[in-house]
Amino acid sequence: MEKLFIEETEDTPEIILDPEQNIFKISKISVPENALDFYKPVLDWLKDYAESPNVQTVFEFDLEYVNTASSKQVIQVILSLQKVAEKSDVKVRWYYESIDEDMKALGNRYKKLVSVPFELVEIE
Amino acid sequence: MTPELGSKLFDIAYPLFQRITNDDFEYVYRGYFTHNITKKILFLADTNIAKVTYQQSTLQKRIYYIMVEGLQNITRHQDEIANLTTEKYPGIFAIQKNGERYYISTGNIVANDKIPALQEKLDTINSLNQDELKKFHREMLTTGSMSDKGGAGLGLIEMSRKSGNKLLYSFERLDDEYTYFYLQTLIPTDSSFGAADATSKGHSSLDSVKQLHKQMNNENLLLYFNGFFNQENLLSLLAIIKGRMNMPLTTIKVSNVMVEMLQNIIKHGSKQNSSAGISGVFFMGQTGKEIMLTAGNIIKNEAKDVISERLEFVNGMSKDELSDYYDDILLDFDTADAKKTGLGFSDLRIKSDRPLKYRFMNINDDEQFYILQTAVTIKN
């Protein structure tokens, strides 16, 4: 399957979805005005990937800022992983800076709302 | 926390907003100037100037150059003075656009005994015409005798040369040791370049900056922005707040809250007044143990009920209820538009951990001035 790479901009994150390297990562900043359009290709890609995923899929979120518009799309991404989990061993890792209690709280919120294994990882 | 906390900030929001009109903007940073903050200020100012100067890249470069000199002037003076003193008397940097004119202003403390020499430099520069300045500049480069620290004199000459204008300055004595030194450069647009002079109009503009500085000192405002709220400015303001990393916990919290607050305005504001974004005012200041964030902008009358209804709804819930509600909206994919659900307000309230304060003011038959305020408790 073709990998999906979206370069970061000043208000949208870097996206790497690369089954060959087994890297699935959303990082940096996500505060676009129109989050719906931005995350559409990601959700479409995951829908295809769910058909024949890798044996293991570790999906990493390493985000510095997430605005509310993005937070609704990020949960869609995580829910799509539930579908992937039917054929793959899925783990979600949510990184947050130790001093950023809001990112920690958001991670905990997602963890509570989804059924895939969800790990919060504190970074310095 | 008393209910009055921050109410004075409500009172000043509209008068501040009214300071400028149309496509104009003003942006003031007050505090300590680090290299990082200087960089971010330049970026923010440049973004705003690019929006209104369109193809006039010469003008944009000229303004940028003068800003660099002005900011370096502040940090140079700042380096000569003990940190405790610069904390007690914070400096300011202001950029304003007023019609066809741009003003770059700086205010910072200098030791009283440095003033005569500084004044002499300024008067010398102001006495020279463009050709003489050019010659003078060359002389200074070769002899380098004007300033102990190498650049101060040259910077002033360059500001005058690039602006094609006299340098406006003013001294406000603070105590036996220190004085606020205000410096303002007027940069006319290309069409009037070289023709404008430091006139009485210029003086009133310098007075207005001094007045603003006084007000910001009184209310302990750290950042004041009056102009277009748009995504670019939001990102630049965010970068500036991030530059103040001496309180990392608070800084991150303030940034998180500010993103939601300003995006909320971008979504709700009345767009008709400018294509560059929503005209609004945003300021951040410290009141006791709280960092207060206040934003104001114009909305249509129709929007008032919707906004206040959502705010009351969000404010009326307990912490747990709010958290459950938040989960519900996150998972409600039928309402794709987050703006309709109050997700932004809920998020703001959760992050700032207090009810959101707001006020509406009738300003004409069709519109209201809408002020939203929240705060973050300083933690470290």
Short mmCIF file of C-alpha atoms in Angstrom, two decimals:
data_model
loop_
_atom_site.label_atom_id
_atom_site.label_comp_id
_atom_site.label_asym_id
_atom_site.label_seq_id
_atom_site.Cartn_x
_atom_site.Cartn_y
_atom_site.Cartn_z
CA MET A 1 0.00 0.00 0.00
CA GLU A 2 1.17 3.51 -0.88
CA LYS A 3 2.48 5.44 2.08
CA LEU A 4 0.90 8.75 3.04
CA PHE A 5 3.20 11.59 3.90
CA ILE A 6 1.94 15.08 4.68
CA GLU A 7 4.51 17.71 5.46
CA GLU A 8 3.94 19.88 8.50
CA THR A 9 2.87 23.49 8.05
CA GLU A 10 2.73 26.18 10.68
CA ASP A 11 -0.75 25.06 11.71
CA THR A 12 -1.07 21.46 10.57
CA PRO A 13 0.85 18.38 11.72
CA GLU A 14 3.31 16.13 10.00
CA ILE A 15 1.70 12.87 9.01
CA ILE A 16 3.63 9.71 8.27
CA LEU A 17 1.65 6.58 7.47
CA ASP A 18 4.18 4.14 6.12
CA PRO A 19 3.35 0.41 6.32
CA GLU A 20 6.65 -0.57 4.71
CA GLN A 21 8.71 1.06 7.47
CA ASN A 22 5.94 0.29 9.95
CA ILE A 23 5.73 3.93 11.03
CA PHE A 24 2.38 5.55 11.79
CA LYS A 25 2.78 8.95 13.31
CA ILE A 26 1.04 12.31 13.66
CA SER A 27 3.27 14.98 15.18
CA LYS A 28 3.94 18.68 15.84
CA ILE A 29 0.99 21.09 15.80
CA SER A 30 -2.65 20.73 14.83
CA VAL A 31 -4.58 23.99 14.97
CA PRO A 32 -6.05 24.46 11.48
CA GLU A 33 -9.26 26.41 10.96
CA ASN A 34 -10.59 23.63 8.80
CA ALA A 35 -9.65 20.35 10.47
CA LEU A 36 -12.31 18.37 8.61
CA ASP A 37 -10.64 18.79 5.22
CA PHE A 38 -7.17 18.32 6.60
CA TYR A 39 -7.89 14.94 8.21
CA LYS A 40 -10.02 13.57 5.37
CA PRO A 41 -7.09 11.97 3.45
CA VAL A 42 -5.85 10.43 6.71
CA LEU A 43 -9.22 8.86 7.42
CA ASP A 44 -9.54 7.64 3.82
CA TRP A 45 -6.07 6.13 3.97
CA LEU A 46 -6.84 4.30 7.22
CA LYS A 47 -10.04 2.92 5.76
CA ASP A 48 -8.01 1.31 2.95
CA TYR A 49 -5.28 0.21 5.31
CA ALA A 50 -7.82 -1.60 7.50
CA GLU A 51 -8.43 -4.04 4.60
CA SER A 52 -4.95 -5.57 4.84
CA PRO A 53 -2.94 -4.05 7.64
CA ASN A 54 0.47 -5.02 9.00
CA VAL A 55 0.62 -7.64 11.74
CA GLN A 56 1.34 -4.88 14.21
CA THR A 57 0.34 -1.21 14.01
CA VAL A 58 1.77 1.17 16.58
CA PHE A 59 0.13 4.51 15.99
CA GLU A 60 1.87 7.47 17.60
CA PHE A 61 0.52 10.91 18.41
CA ASP A 62 3.21 13.39 19.35
CA LEU A 63 1.34 16.66 19.24
CA GLU A 64 2.19 19.98 20.79
CA TYR A 65 -1.14 21.73 20.28
CA VAL A 66 -4.52 20.38 19.31
CA ASN A 67 -7.39 22.79 18.83
CA THR A 68 -10.95 21.65 19.42
CA ALA A 69 -11.70 21.40 15.72
CA SER A 70 -8.80 18.95 15.39
CA SER A 71 -9.69 17.08 18.55
CA LYS A 72 -12.89 15.88 16.86
CA GLN A 73 -10.92 14.60 13.89
CA VAL A 74 -8.23 12.97 16.02
CA ILE A 75 -10.83 10.83 17.72
CA GLN A 76 -12.08 9.81 14.29
CA VAL A 77 -8.56 8.67 13.50
CA ILE A 78 -8.42 6.62 16.69
CA LEU A 79 -11.86 5.13 16.03
CA SER A 80 -10.67 4.12 12.55
CA LEU A 81 -7.90 2.21 14.27
CA GLN A 82 -10.55 0.10 15.99
CA LYS A 83 -11.42 -1.16 12.52
CA VAL A 84 -7.73 -1.79 11.78
CA ALA A 85 -7.51 -3.73 15.06
CA GLU A 86 -9.79 -6.42 13.63
CA LYS A 87 -6.84 -7.64 11.54
CA SER A 88 -3.82 -6.08 13.24
CA ASP A 89 -2.33 -5.79 16.70
CA VAL A 90 -3.00 -2.09 17.25
CA LYS A 91 -1.46 0.08 19.93
CA VAL A 92 -1.91 3.83 20.29
CA ARG A 93 0.81 5.88 21.94
CA TRP A 94 -0.05 9.37 23.06
CA TYR A 95 2.99 11.46 23.92
CA TYR A 96 2.69 14.53 26.08
CA GLU A 97 5.16 16.91 27.64
CA SER A 98 5.32 16.44 31.40
CA ILE A 99 4.33 20.08 31.97
CA ASP A 100 1.39 20.03 29.56
CA GLU A 101 -1.56 18.92 31.65
CA ASP A 102 -4.03 19.74 28.86
CA MET A 103 -2.44 17.31 26.42
CA LYS A 104 -2.34 14.70 29.17
CA ALA A 105 -6.03 15.31 29.91
CA LEU A 106 -6.93 15.01 26.24
CA GLY A 107 -5.01 11.73 26.01
CA ASN A 108 -6.83 10.38 29.03
CA ARG A 109 -10.14 11.43 27.56
CA TYR A 110 -9.44 9.55 24.32
CA LYS A 111 -8.21 6.54 26.21
CA LYS A 112 -11.50 6.36 28.08
CA LEU A 113 -13.59 6.70 24.92
CA VAL A 114 -11.93 4.12 22.69
CA SER A 115 -11.46 0.36 22.82
CA VAL A 116 -7.95 0.03 21.29
CA PRO A 117 -4.99 -0.30 23.67
CA PHE A 118 -4.00 3.27 24.45
CA GLU A 119 -0.82 4.21 26.23
CA LEU A 120 0.07 7.67 27.54
CA VAL A 121 3.77 8.40 27.38
CA GLU A 122 5.23 11.27 29.32
CA ILE A 123 8.22 13.03 27.78
CA GLU A 124 10.47 15.64 29.35
CA MET B 1 -11.11 35.36 43.74
CA THR B 2 -13.34 38.41 43.85
CA PRO B 3 -15.92 38.91 41.13
CA GLU B 4 -14.36 42.30 40.38
CA LEU B 5 -11.08 40.75 39.33
CA GLY B 6 -10.52 41.66 35.73
CA SER B 7 -13.60 43.84 35.46
CA LYS B 8 -11.42 46.86 34.86
CA LEU B 9 -10.00 44.99 31.90
CA PHE B 10 -13.54 44.70 30.54
CA ASP B 11 -13.84 48.45 30.78
CA ILE B 12 -10.71 49.18 28.82
CA ALA B 13 -11.39 46.67 26.01
CA TYR B 14 -13.68 48.84 23.90
CA PRO B 15 -11.72 52.09 24.31
CA LEU B 16 -8.61 50.19 23.24
CA PHE B 17 -10.43 48.68 20.28
CA GLN B 18 -11.52 52.15 19.22
CA ARG B 19 -7.97 53.45 19.08
CA ILE B 20 -7.72 52.31 15.50
CA THR B 21 -9.99 51.99 12.48
CA ASN B 22 -10.22 50.33 9.07
CA ASP B 23 -7.15 48.42 7.94
CA ASP B 24 -4.97 49.88 10.64
CA PHE B 25 -3.40 47.90 13.41
CA GLU B 26 -1.27 48.32 16.44
CA TYR B 27 0.70 45.82 18.32
CA VAL B 28 2.54 46.38 21.57
CA TYR B 29 4.77 44.10 23.56
CA ARG B 30 5.72 45.14 27.06
CA GLY B 31 8.26 43.33 29.17
CA TYR B 32 11.73 41.91 28.97
CA PHE B 33 13.21 41.55 25.51
CA THR B 34 14.98 38.27 24.86
CA HIS B 35 16.51 37.29 21.56
CA ASN B 36 13.72 34.78 21.06
CA ILE B 37 10.93 37.27 21.70
CA THR B 38 12.58 39.82 19.44
CA LYS B 39 12.56 37.26 16.64
CA LYS B 40 8.87 36.47 17.14
CA ILE B 41 7.89 40.12 17.30
CA LEU B 42 9.60 40.69 13.98
CA PHE B 43 7.74 37.79 12.49
CA LEU B 44 4.37 38.97 13.75
CA ALA B 45 4.93 42.50 12.59
CA ASP B 46 6.17 41.35 9.22
CA THR B 47 3.09 39.17 8.72
CA ASN B 48 0.81 42.09 9.43
CA ILE B 49 2.71 44.47 7.24
CA ALA B 50 2.72 42.00 4.37
CA LYS B 51 -1.10 41.88 4.63
CA VAL B 52 -1.49 45.59 4.11
CA THR B 53 1.47 46.61 1.98
CA TYR B 54 0.62 44.11 -0.77
CA GLN B 55 3.23 44.46 -3.52
CA GLN B 56 5.22 47.18 -1.81
CA SER B 57 8.09 44.98 -0.78
CA THR B 58 10.48 47.92 -0.56
CA LEU B 59 8.26 49.42 2.10
CA GLN B 60 7.98 46.11 3.89
CA LYS B 61 11.76 45.69 3.92
CA ARG B 62 12.26 49.24 5.09
CA ILE B 63 9.85 48.75 7.99
CA TYR B 64 11.45 45.45 8.88
CA TYR B 65 14.89 46.99 8.89
CA ILE B 66 13.82 49.81 11.19
CA MET B 67 12.12 47.34 13.53
CA VAL B 68 15.33 45.34 13.77
CA GLU B 69 17.31 48.46 14.64
CA GLY B 70 14.69 49.57 17.16
CA LEU B 71 14.57 46.19 18.89
CA GLN B 72 18.36 45.97 18.97
CA ASN B 73 18.41 49.41 20.47
CA ILE B 74 16.20 48.15 23.31
CA THR B 75 18.24 45.03 24.00
CA ARG B 76 21.46 47.03 23.89
CA HIS B 77 20.22 49.49 26.50
CA GLN B 78 18.72 46.63 28.46
CA ASP B 79 22.07 44.86 28.66
CA GLU B 80 23.62 47.87 30.33
CA ILE B 81 21.12 47.81 33.18
CA ALA B 82 20.63 45.33 36.01
CA ASN B 83 17.82 42.80 35.50
CA LEU B 84 15.96 43.89 38.61
CA THR B 85 15.63 47.40 37.30
CA THR B 86 14.44 46.35 33.85
CA GLU B 87 11.86 44.17 35.59
CA LYS B 88 10.63 47.11 37.59
CA TYR B 89 10.46 49.34 34.53
CA PRO B 90 9.59 47.10 31.58
CA GLY B 91 10.25 48.40 28.12
CA ILE B 92 7.86 48.43 25.20
CA PHE B 93 7.96 47.92 21.49
CA ALA B 94 5.10 49.18 19.37
CA ILE B 95 4.29 49.03 15.71
CA GLN B 96 1.34 50.97 14.43
CA LYS B 97 -0.22 51.56 11.08
CA ASN B 98 -2.23 54.71 10.79
CA GLY B 99 -3.54 55.28 7.29
CA GLU B 100 -0.54 55.69 5.03
CA ARG B 101 1.94 55.90 7.86
CA TYR B 102 3.75 53.31 9.89
CA TYR B 103 5.18 54.08 13.27
CA ILE B 104 7.83 52.04 15.02
CA SER B 105 8.20 53.04 18.65
CA THR B 106 10.36 51.83 21.44
CA GLY B 107 10.43 52.74 25.11
CA ASN B 108 13.10 51.60 27.51
CA ILE B 109 14.99 52.82 30.52
CA VAL B 110 18.37 54.43 30.30
CA ALA B 111 20.59 55.69 33.09
CA ASN B 112 20.18 59.40 33.63
CA ASP B 113 23.86 60.09 33.10
CA LYS B 114 23.68 58.64 29.57
CA ILE B 115 21.01 61.07 28.45
CA PRO B 116 23.08 64.11 27.44
CA ALA B 117 25.22 62.05 25.07
CA LEU B 118 22.18 60.24 23.68
CA GLN B 119 20.34 63.48 23.13
CA GLU B 120 23.34 64.96 21.38
CA LYS B 121 23.49 61.99 19.01
CA LEU B 122 19.79 62.30 18.21
CA ASP B 123 19.98 66.04 17.65
CA THR B 124 23.00 65.66 15.41
CA ILE B 125 21.23 63.05 13.31
CA ASN B 126 18.08 65.14 13.12
CA SER B 127 20.04 68.19 11.96
CA LEU B 128 21.34 66.39 8.87
CA ASN B 129 19.66 65.92 5.51
CA GLN B 130 19.75 62.59 3.64
CA ASP B 131 23.03 63.30 1.83
CA GLU B 132 24.72 64.48 4.99
CA LEU B 133 23.43 61.41 6.83
CA LYS B 134 24.96 59.16 4.21
CA LYS B 135 28.31 60.89 4.58
CA PHE B 136 28.03 60.84 8.36
CA HIS B 137 27.23 57.14 8.25
CA ARG B 138 30.36 56.45 6.21
CA GLU B 139 32.46 58.46 8.62
CA MET B 140 31.09 56.54 11.58
CA LEU B 141 31.80 53.24 9.87
CA THR B 142 35.43 54.12 9.31
CA THR B 143 36.20 55.89 12.59
CA GLY B 144 33.68 54.04 14.80
CA SER B 145 34.00 56.66 17.50
CA MET B 146 30.37 57.45 18.11
CA SER B 147 29.38 54.72 20.50
CA ASP B 148 31.30 52.59 22.98
CA LYS B 149 29.16 49.60 22.16
CA GLY B 150 29.75 49.92 18.48
CA GLY B 151 26.29 50.02 17.01
CA ALA B 152 24.09 52.41 18.92
CA GLY B 153 24.89 55.49 16.93
CA LEU B 154 24.94 53.69 13.62
CA GLY B 155 21.55 52.16 14.33
CA LEU B 156 20.01 55.56 14.91
CA ILE B 157 21.54 56.93 11.72
CA GLU B 158 20.18 53.99 9.78
CA MET B 159 16.70 54.41 11.23
CA SER B 160 16.68 57.99 10.11
CA ARG B 161 18.08 57.14 6.67
CA LYS B 162 15.72 54.26 5.96
CA SER B 163 12.65 56.17 7.08
CA GLY B 164 13.66 59.35 5.31
CA ASN B 165 12.54 61.06 8.47
CA LYS B 166 13.65 62.76 11.63
CA LEU B 167 13.70 60.64 14.76
CA LEU B 168 11.13 61.62 17.33
CA TYR B 169 12.20 61.13 20.89
CA SER B 170 11.16 61.94 24.40
CA PHE B 171 12.53 61.39 27.89
CA GLU B 172 10.34 60.65 30.92
CA ARG B 173 12.29 60.83 34.13
CA LEU B 174 11.48 58.01 36.55
CA ASP B 175 13.78 58.57 39.51
CA ASP B 176 17.26 59.78 40.39
CA GLU B 177 18.84 57.01 38.38
CA TYR B 178 16.64 56.19 35.44
CA THR B 179 14.58 57.70 32.66
CA TYR B 180 12.28 56.17 30.05
CA PHE B 181 13.67 56.88 26.62
CA TYR B 182 11.01 56.87 23.89
CA LEU B 183 11.99 56.76 20.28
CA GLN B 184 9.66 56.83 17.33
CA THR B 185 10.28 56.50 13.63
CA LEU B 186 7.63 57.45 11.14
CA ILE B 187 7.75 55.51 7.91
CA PRO B 188 5.63 56.92 5.12
CA THR B 189 4.54 54.74 2.21
CA ASP B 190 6.46 55.03 -1.07
CA SER B 191 4.33 57.78 -2.52
CA SER B 192 5.16 60.20 0.24
CA PHE B 193 8.67 58.97 0.99
CA GLY B 194 11.07 61.75 1.87
CA ALA B 195 8.35 64.38 1.86
CA ALA B 196 6.99 63.80 5.34
CA ASP B 197 8.63 65.35 8.32
CA ALA B 198 8.44 65.04 12.06
CA THR B 199 5.44 67.23 12.44
CA SER B 200 3.07 67.97 15.29
CA LYS B 201 1.03 64.98 14.12
CA GLY B 202 4.06 62.84 14.79
CA HIS B 203 4.33 64.18 18.29
CA SER B 204 0.74 63.28 19.06
CA SER B 205 1.50 59.75 17.90
CA LEU B 206 4.48 59.49 20.22
CA ASP B 207 2.29 60.80 23.03
CA SER B 208 -0.25 58.12 22.23
CA VAL B 209 2.41 55.42 22.61
CA LYS B 210 3.54 56.90 25.91
CA GLN B 211 -0.07 56.96 27.06
CA LEU B 212 -0.47 53.32 26.05
CA HIS B 213 2.71 52.36 27.85
CA LYS B 214 1.44 54.06 31.01
CA GLN B 215 -1.87 52.20 30.74
CA MET B 216 -0.11 48.90 30.16
CA ASN B 217 2.08 49.56 33.17
CA ASN B 218 -0.96 50.36 35.31
CA GLU B 219 -2.90 47.26 34.29
CA ASN B 220 0.25 45.16 34.07
CA LEU B 221 -0.48 44.21 30.47
CA LEU B 222 2.20 42.16 28.78
CA LEU B 223 0.80 41.97 25.31
CA TYR B 224 -1.69 44.09 23.42
CA PHE B 225 -2.81 43.42 19.90
CA ASN B 226 -5.34 45.45 17.98
CA GLY B 227 -5.99 44.52 14.39
CA PHE B 228 -6.97 41.50 12.35
CA PHE B 229 -7.61 38.24 14.07
CA ASN B 230 -6.59 35.60 11.60
CA GLN B 231 -4.76 32.33 11.62
CA GLU B 232 -1.33 33.88 10.88
CA ASN B 233 -1.57 36.38 13.71
CA LEU B 234 -2.80 33.71 16.07
CA LEU B 235 0.26 31.61 15.30
CA SER B 236 2.60 34.55 15.77
CA LEU B 237 1.02 35.55 19.08
CA LEU B 238 1.32 31.95 20.14
CA ALA B 239 5.01 31.98 19.27
CA ILE B 240 5.56 35.13 21.32
CA ILE B 241 3.88 33.67 24.37
CA LYS B 242 5.96 30.56 23.93
CA GLY B 243 9.02 32.78 23.92
CA ARG B 244 8.30 33.70 27.55
CA MET B 245 9.51 30.39 28.82
CA ASN B 246 10.53 31.50 32.30
CA MET B 247 7.23 29.99 33.51
CA PRO B 248 6.85 26.85 31.37
CA LEU B 249 3.76 25.40 33.06
CA THR B 250 1.84 28.65 32.89
CA THR B 251 3.09 29.41 29.41
CA ILE B 252 1.76 26.15 27.99
CA LYS B 253 -1.57 26.63 29.71
CA VAL B 254 -1.86 30.19 28.47
CA SER B 255 -1.01 29.08 24.93
CA ASN B 256 -3.60 26.32 24.98
CA VAL B 257 -6.27 28.71 26.24
CA MET B 258 -5.32 31.44 23.80
CA VAL B 259 -5.60 29.20 20.75
CA GLU B 260 -9.22 28.38 21.58
CA MET B 261 -10.08 31.92 22.55
CA LEU B 262 -8.81 33.51 19.36
CA GLN B 263 -10.10 30.79 17.06
CA ASN B 264 -13.47 31.26 18.67
CA ILE B 265 -13.38 34.90 17.67
CA ILE B 266 -12.22 34.13 14.16
CA LYS B 267 -15.26 31.84 13.85
CA HIS B 268 -17.87 34.12 15.40
CA GLY B 269 -16.72 37.57 14.38
CA SER B 270 -18.43 39.83 11.93
CA LYS B 271 -16.34 39.45 8.79
CA GLN B 272 -17.59 42.33 6.75
CA ASN B 273 -15.12 44.93 7.97
CA SER B 274 -11.98 43.49 6.48
CA SER B 275 -10.92 40.75 4.12
CA ALA B 276 -7.74 40.26 6.15
CA GLY B 277 -9.64 38.84 9.11
CA ILE B 278 -11.78 39.88 12.00
CA SER B 279 -10.97 43.23 13.57
CA GLY B 280 -10.51 42.76 17.23
CA VAL B 281 -8.50 43.51 20.29
CA PHE B 282 -6.64 41.03 22.43
CA PHE B 283 -4.62 41.69 25.54
CA MET B 284 -2.97 39.66 28.18
CA GLY B 285 -1.93 40.85 31.58
CA GLN B 286 -1.15 39.74 35.05
CA THR B 287 -3.49 40.45 37.97
CA GLY B 288 -2.16 39.00 41.19
CA LYS B 289 -1.72 35.27 40.63
CA GLU B 290 -3.74 35.22 37.43
CA ILE B 291 -2.79 35.72 33.81
CA MET B 292 -5.88 37.41 32.42
CA LEU B 293 -6.74 37.00 28.76
CA THR B 294 -9.28 39.38 27.30
CA ALA B 295 -10.51 39.54 23.73
CA GLY B 296 -13.05 41.83 22.14
CA ASN B 297 -14.57 42.09 18.69
CA ILE B 298 -17.67 43.18 16.85
CA ILE B 299 -20.50 40.75 16.24
CA LYS B 300 -23.90 41.07 14.60
CA ASN B 301 -26.86 41.56 16.92
CA GLU B 302 -28.23 38.16 15.87
CA ALA B 303 -25.12 36.41 17.16
CA LYS B 304 -25.47 37.80 20.67
CA ASP B 305 -28.22 35.43 21.82
CA VAL B 306 -26.53 32.39 20.37
CA ILE B 307 -23.21 33.19 22.01
CA SER B 308 -24.63 34.07 25.42
CA GLU B 309 -26.86 31.00 25.38
CA ARG B 310 -23.87 28.74 24.75
CA LEU B 311 -21.76 30.51 27.34
CA GLU B 312 -24.48 30.23 29.96
CA PHE B 313 -24.98 26.58 29.10
CA VAL B 314 -21.27 25.84 29.49
CA ASN B 315 -20.91 27.97 32.62
CA GLY B 316 -23.97 26.33 34.17
CA MET B 317 -22.52 22.83 34.23
CA SER B 318 -20.49 21.25 37.00
CA LYS B 319 -17.00 19.99 36.17
CA ASP B 320 -18.22 16.41 35.78
CA GLU B 321 -21.22 17.37 33.70
CA LEU B 322 -19.00 19.44 31.47
CA SER B 323 -16.56 16.56 31.04
CA ASP B 324 -19.39 14.19 30.05
CA TYR B 325 -20.80 16.77 27.69
CA TYR B 326 -17.38 17.17 26.10
CA ASP B 327 -17.17 13.42 25.48
CA ASP B 328 -20.62 13.49 23.90
CA ILE B 329 -19.73 16.23 21.43
CA LEU B 330 -16.44 14.60 20.56
CA LEU B 331 -18.36 11.52 19.52
CA ASP B 332 -21.22 13.34 17.86
CA PHE B 333 -20.26 13.16 14.22
CA ASP B 334 -23.61 14.32 12.89
CA THR B 335 -22.75 17.84 13.94
CA ALA B 336 -19.57 18.21 11.98
CA ASP B 337 -19.32 21.90 12.72
CA ALA B 338 -17.67 22.23 16.13
CA LYS B 339 -18.82 25.83 16.36
CA LYS B 340 -22.45 24.78 16.68
CA THR B 341 -21.90 22.62 19.71
CA GLY B 342 -20.00 24.90 22.05
CA LEU B 343 -16.99 22.60 22.00
CA GLY B 344 -14.66 25.61 21.96
CA PHE B 345 -16.31 27.22 24.99
CA SER B 346 -16.36 23.90 26.84
CA ASP B 347 -12.70 23.42 26.10
CA LEU B 348 -11.88 26.95 27.27
CA ARG B 349 -13.74 26.45 30.49
CA ILE B 350 -12.13 23.08 31.18
CA LYS B 351 -8.63 24.36 30.44
CA SER B 352 -8.92 27.59 32.39
CA ASP B 353 -10.85 25.78 35.15
CA ARG B 354 -13.33 28.60 35.80
CA PRO B 355 -16.53 30.04 34.35
CA LEU B 356 -16.02 32.22 31.29
CA LYS B 357 -16.73 35.89 31.70
CA TYR B 358 -18.25 37.94 28.96
CA ARG B 359 -19.94 41.21 28.21
CA PHE B 360 -21.88 42.67 25.31
CA MET B 361 -22.02 46.35 24.54
CA ASN B 362 -24.49 48.02 22.18
CA ILE B 363 -22.43 50.03 19.74
CA ASN B 364 -24.94 50.71 16.98
CA ASP B 365 -28.30 49.47 15.66
CA ASP B 366 -26.87 46.31 14.09
CA GLU B 367 -23.80 45.38 16.05
CA GLN B 368 -22.47 44.58 19.47
CA PHE B 369 -19.03 44.68 20.94
CA TYR B 370 -18.46 41.27 22.46
CA ILE B 371 -15.80 40.79 25.13
CA LEU B 372 -14.70 37.38 26.34
CA GLN B 373 -12.38 36.95 29.26
CA THR B 374 -10.73 34.08 30.98
CA ALA B 375 -7.67 33.53 33.11
CA VAL B 376 -4.98 31.05 33.97
CA THR B 377 -3.59 30.70 37.46
CA ILE B 378 0.17 31.05 37.61
CA LYS B 379 1.59 27.74 38.76
CA ASN B 380 5.35 27.81 38.91
#
